[in-house]
GROMACS .gro file of C-alpha atoms in nm:
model
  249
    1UNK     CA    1   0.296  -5.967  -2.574
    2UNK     CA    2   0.551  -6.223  -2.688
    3UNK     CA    3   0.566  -6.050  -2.992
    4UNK     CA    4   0.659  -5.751  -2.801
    5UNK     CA    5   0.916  -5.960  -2.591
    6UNK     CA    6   1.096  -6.056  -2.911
    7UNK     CA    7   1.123  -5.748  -3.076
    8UNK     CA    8   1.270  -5.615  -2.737
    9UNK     CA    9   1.550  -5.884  -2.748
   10UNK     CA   10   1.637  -5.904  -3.074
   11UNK     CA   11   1.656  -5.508  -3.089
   12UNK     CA   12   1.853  -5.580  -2.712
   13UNK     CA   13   2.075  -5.775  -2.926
   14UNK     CA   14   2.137  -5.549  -3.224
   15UNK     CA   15   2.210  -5.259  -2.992
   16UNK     CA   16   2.476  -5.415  -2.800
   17UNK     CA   17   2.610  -5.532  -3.090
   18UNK     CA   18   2.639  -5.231  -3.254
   19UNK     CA   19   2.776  -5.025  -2.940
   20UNK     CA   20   3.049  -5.277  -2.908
   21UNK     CA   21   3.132  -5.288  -3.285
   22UNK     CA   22   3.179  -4.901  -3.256
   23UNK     CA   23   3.288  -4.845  -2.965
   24UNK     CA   24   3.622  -5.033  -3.034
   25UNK     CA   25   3.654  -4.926  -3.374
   26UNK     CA   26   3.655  -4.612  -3.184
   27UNK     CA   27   3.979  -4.683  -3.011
   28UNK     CA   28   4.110  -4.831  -3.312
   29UNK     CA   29   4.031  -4.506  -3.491
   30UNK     CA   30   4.257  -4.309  -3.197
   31UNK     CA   31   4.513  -4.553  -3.191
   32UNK     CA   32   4.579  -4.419  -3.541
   33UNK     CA   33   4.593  -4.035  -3.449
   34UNK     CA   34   4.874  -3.821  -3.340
   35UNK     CA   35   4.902  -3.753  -2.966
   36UNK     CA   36   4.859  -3.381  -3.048
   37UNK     CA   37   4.536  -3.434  -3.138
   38UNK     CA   38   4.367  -3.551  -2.776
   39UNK     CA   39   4.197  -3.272  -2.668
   40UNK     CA   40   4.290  -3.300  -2.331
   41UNK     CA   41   4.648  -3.407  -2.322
   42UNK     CA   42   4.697  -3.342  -1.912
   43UNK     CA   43   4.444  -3.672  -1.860
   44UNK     CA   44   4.507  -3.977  -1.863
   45UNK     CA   45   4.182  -4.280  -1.908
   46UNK     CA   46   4.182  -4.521  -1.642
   47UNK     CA   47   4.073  -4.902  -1.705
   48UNK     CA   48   3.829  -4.797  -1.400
   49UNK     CA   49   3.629  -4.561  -1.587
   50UNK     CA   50   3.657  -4.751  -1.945
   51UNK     CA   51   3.459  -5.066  -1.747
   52UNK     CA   52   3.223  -4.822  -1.608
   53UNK     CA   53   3.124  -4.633  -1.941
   54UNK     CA   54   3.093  -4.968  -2.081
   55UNK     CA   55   2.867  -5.118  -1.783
   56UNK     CA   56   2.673  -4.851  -1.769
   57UNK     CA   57   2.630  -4.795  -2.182
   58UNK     CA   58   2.507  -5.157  -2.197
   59UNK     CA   59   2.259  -5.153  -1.913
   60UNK     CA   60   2.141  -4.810  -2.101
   61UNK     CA   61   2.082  -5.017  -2.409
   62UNK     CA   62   1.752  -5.210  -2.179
   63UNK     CA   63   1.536  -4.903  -2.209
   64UNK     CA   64   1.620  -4.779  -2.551
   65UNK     CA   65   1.557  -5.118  -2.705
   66UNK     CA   66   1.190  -5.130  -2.478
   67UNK     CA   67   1.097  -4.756  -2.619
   68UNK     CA   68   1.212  -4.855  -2.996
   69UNK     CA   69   1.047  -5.200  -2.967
   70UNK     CA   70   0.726  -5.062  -2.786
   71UNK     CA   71   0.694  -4.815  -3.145
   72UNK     CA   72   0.765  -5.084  -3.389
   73UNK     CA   73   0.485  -5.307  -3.199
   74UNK     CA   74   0.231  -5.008  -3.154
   75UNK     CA   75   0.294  -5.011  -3.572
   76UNK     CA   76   0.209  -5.369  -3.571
   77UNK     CA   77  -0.088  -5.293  -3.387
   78UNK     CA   78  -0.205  -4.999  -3.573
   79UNK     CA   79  -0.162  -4.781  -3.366
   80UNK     CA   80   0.054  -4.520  -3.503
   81UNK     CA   81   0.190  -4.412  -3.836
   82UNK     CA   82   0.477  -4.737  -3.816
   83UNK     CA   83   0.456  -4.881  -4.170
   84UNK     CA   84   0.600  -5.189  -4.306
   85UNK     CA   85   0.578  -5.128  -4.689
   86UNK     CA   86   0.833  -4.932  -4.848
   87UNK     CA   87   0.607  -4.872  -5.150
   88UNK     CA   88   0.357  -4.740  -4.890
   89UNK     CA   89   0.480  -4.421  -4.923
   90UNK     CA   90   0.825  -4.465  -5.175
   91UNK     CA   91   1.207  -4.459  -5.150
   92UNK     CA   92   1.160  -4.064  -5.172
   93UNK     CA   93   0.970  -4.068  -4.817
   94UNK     CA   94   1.228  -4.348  -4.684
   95UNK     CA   95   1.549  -4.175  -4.734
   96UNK     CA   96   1.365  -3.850  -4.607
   97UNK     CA   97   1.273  -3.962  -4.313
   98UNK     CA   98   1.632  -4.056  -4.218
   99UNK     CA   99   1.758  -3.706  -4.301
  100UNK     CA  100   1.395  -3.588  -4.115
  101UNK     CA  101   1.473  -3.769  -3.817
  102UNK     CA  102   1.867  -3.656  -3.792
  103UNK     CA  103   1.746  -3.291  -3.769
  104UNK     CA  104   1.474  -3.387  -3.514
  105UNK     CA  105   1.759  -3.532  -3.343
  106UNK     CA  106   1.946  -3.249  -3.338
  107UNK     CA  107   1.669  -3.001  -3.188
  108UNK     CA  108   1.536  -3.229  -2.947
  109UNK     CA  109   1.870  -3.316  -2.805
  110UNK     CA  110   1.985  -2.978  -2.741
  111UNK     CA  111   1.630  -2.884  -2.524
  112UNK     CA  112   1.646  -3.175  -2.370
  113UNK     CA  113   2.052  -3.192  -2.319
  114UNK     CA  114   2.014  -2.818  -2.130
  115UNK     CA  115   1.693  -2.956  -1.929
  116UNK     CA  116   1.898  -3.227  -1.783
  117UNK     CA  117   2.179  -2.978  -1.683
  118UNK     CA  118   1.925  -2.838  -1.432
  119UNK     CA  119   1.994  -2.885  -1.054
  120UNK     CA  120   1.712  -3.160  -1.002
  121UNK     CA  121   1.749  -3.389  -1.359
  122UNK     CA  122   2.101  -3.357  -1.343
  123UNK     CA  123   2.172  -3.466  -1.027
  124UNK     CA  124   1.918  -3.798  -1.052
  125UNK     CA  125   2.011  -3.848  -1.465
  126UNK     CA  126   2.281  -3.674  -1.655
  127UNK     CA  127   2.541  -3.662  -1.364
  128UNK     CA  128   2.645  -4.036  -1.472
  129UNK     CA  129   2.739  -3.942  -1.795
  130UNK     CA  130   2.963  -3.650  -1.627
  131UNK     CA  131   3.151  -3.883  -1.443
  132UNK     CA  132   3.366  -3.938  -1.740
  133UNK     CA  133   3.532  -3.595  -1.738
  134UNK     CA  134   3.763  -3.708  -2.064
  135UNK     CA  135   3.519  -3.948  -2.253
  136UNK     CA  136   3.623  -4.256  -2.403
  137UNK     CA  137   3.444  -4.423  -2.712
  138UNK     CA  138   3.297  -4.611  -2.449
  139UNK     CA  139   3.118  -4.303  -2.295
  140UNK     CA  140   2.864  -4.302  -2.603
  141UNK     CA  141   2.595  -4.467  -2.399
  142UNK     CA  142   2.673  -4.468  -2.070
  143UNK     CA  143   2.365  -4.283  -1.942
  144UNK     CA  144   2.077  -4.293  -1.636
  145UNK     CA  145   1.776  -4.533  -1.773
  146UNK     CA  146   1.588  -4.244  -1.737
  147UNK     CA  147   1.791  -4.042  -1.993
  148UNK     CA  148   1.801  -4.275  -2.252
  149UNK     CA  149   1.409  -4.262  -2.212
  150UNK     CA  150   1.425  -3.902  -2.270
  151UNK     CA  151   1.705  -3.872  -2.549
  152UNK     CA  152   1.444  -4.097  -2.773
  153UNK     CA  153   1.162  -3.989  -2.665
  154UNK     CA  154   1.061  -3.782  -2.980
  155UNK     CA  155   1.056  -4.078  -3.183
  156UNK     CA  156   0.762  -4.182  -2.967
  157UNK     CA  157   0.563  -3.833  -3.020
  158UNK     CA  158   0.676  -3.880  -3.403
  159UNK     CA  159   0.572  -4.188  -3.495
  160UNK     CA  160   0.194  -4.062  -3.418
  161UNK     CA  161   0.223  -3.778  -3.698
  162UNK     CA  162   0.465  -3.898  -3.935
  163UNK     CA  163   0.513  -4.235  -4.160
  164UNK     CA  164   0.800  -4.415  -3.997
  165UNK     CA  165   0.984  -4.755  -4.158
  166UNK     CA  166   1.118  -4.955  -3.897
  167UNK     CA  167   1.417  -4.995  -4.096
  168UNK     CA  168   1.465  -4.602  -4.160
  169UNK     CA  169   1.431  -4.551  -3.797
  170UNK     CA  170   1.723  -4.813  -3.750
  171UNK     CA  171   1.918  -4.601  -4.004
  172UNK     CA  172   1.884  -4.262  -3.847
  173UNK     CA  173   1.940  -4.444  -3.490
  174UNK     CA  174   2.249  -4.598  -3.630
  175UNK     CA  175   2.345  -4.298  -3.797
  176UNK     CA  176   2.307  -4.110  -3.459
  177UNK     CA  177   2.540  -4.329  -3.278
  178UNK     CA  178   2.801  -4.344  -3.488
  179UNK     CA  179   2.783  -3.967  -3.450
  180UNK     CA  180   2.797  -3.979  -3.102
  181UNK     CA  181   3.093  -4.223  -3.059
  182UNK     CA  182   3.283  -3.988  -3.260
  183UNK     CA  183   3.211  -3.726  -3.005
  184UNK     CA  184   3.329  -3.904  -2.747
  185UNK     CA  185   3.648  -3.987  -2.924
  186UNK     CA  186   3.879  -3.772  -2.704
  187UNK     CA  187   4.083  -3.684  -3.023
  188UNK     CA  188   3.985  -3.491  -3.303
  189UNK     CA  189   3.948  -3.575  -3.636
  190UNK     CA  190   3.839  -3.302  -3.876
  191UNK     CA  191   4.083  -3.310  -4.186
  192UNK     CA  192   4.335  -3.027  -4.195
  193UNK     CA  193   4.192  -2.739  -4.346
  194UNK     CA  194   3.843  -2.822  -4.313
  195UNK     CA  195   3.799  -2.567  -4.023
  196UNK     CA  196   3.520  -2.380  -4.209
  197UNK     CA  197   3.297  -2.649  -4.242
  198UNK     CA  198   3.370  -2.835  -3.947
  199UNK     CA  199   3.310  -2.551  -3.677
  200UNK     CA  200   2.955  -2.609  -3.718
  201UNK     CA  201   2.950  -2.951  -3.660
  202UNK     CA  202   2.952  -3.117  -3.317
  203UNK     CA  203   3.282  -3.271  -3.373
  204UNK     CA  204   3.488  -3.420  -3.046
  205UNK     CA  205   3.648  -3.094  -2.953
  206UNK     CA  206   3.311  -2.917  -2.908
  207UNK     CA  207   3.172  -3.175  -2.716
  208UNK     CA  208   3.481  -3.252  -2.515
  209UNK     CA  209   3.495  -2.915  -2.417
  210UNK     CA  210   3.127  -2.985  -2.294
  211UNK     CA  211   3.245  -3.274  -2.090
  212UNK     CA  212   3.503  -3.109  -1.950
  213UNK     CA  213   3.333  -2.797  -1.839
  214UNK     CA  214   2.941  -2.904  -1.826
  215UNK     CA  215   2.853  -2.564  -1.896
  216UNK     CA  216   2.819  -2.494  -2.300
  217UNK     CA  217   2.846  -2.739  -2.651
  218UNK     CA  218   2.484  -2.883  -2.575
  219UNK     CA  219   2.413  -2.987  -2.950
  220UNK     CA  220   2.398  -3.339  -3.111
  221UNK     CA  221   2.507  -3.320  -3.474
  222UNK     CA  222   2.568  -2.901  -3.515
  223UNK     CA  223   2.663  -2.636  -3.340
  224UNK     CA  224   2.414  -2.409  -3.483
  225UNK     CA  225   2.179  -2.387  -3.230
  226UNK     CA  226   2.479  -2.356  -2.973
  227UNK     CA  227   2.549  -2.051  -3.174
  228UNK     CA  228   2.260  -1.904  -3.220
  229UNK     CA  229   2.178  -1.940  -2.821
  230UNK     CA  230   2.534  -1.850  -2.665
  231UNK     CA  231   2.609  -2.147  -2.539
  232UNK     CA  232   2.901  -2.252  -2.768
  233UNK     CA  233   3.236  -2.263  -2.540
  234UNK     CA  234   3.454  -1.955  -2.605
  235UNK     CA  235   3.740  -2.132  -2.693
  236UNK     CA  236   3.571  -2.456  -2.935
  237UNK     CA  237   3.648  -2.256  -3.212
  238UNK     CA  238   4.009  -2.165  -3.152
  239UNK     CA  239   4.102  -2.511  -3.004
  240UNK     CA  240   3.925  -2.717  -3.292
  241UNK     CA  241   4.167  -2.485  -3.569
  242UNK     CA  242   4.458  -2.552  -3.330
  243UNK     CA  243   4.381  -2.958  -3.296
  244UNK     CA  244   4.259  -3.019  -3.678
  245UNK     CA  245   4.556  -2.839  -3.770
  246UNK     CA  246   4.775  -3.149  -3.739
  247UNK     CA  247   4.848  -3.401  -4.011
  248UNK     CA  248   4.561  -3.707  -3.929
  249UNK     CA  249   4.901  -3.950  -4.061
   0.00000   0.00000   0.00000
């Protein structure tokens, strides 16, 4: 158990850390970009809701270090497929199970993203996050316990059937929220003519456009599965061209 305990806090620790780290690179990264690029121009943030995203991204970061700690430990134990040697199964297996993980990520999160915009989980879980109408960078977290429970939940299921490093799993984790801070940038940021590429990625007009109309945009890292289930917003496409089309400098 205190092994447990310690995991849990220095994980805790790392997590914070690494929200915070991003989170205001975030606005340093939008400090940078042309006003034409903010998605939606008619609102304004509020230093209200940038202390509550915050507060409420932090207090998020309790359960998400308990599941992540409570899989590393049941590896300790033995108890799952948690491994500790890299040569165990070779750097092949280790960088694949990053890029495994990110498209685990990517299904999971869209099931379990349109599940929580039912009546019932929404209005007990998801509805937090929907208070910030226009996310900030700060928005990345700020999610119901229970949510952040359920957006790494898979990771539990997977780490009984497949060979998981603990510091692969930190990787795709990492990996993951960087992705997601960049969605809740507010501004875009796809490079000027990289419309073709980037309209299949979740980038920050996709899931702004989710924010702002809690109805469509439900992936994590593409819009693929948006696509192929008609829930991508009718007018992503149109207003990412229209947004990316301005010079990032």
């Amino acid at each position: 158990m205190e092994t447990l305990i310690l995991i849990t806090t220095v994980y805790f620790f790392i997590f914070s850390l690494r929200y915070l780290v991003l989170s205001f690179s975030g606005f340093g990264l939008i400090s940078l970009l042309p006003s034409q690029r903010k998605i939606q121009e008619d609102r304004q943030v509020t230093r209200e809701q940038k202390i509550r995203e915050l507060k409420h991204s932090l207090i998020a970061s309790i359960p998400s270090s308990v599941i992540i700690s409570f899989v590393v430990y049941m590896g300790y134990l033995g108890l799952n497929k948690v491994y500790f040697d890299i040569s165990q199964y070779g750097v092949l297996w280790f960088f694949g199970q990053i890029l495994f993980l990110m498209l685990l990520t990517d299904i999971w999160f869209y099931f379990v993203h349109r599940a929580m915009h039912s009546k019932k989980l929404f209005r007990h879980t998801h509805k937090l996050h929907h208070l910030s109408t226009d996310p900030t960078p700060f928005a990345t977290n700020s999610v119901h316990a229970l949510e952040a429970v359920m957006d790494i939940g898979f990771i539990v299921i997977a780490s009984f059937f497949i060979p998981l490093h603990p510091i692969a799993l930190f990787v795709a984790l990492s990996i993951a929220f960087i992705w997601s801070t960049i969605g809740h940038l507010g501004y875009e940021i796809l490079p000027k003519n990289l419309y073709f590429i980037g309209k299949y990625l979740n980038l920050p007009t996709y899931h702004n456009h989710h924010h702002k109309t809690f109805k469509y945009n439900f992936g994590y890292y593409t819009t693929i599965l948006d696509r192929c289930f008609g829930t991508l917003h009718p007018d992503s496409d149109k207003t990412l061209k229209e947004k990316s089309s301005y010079q990032i400098l």
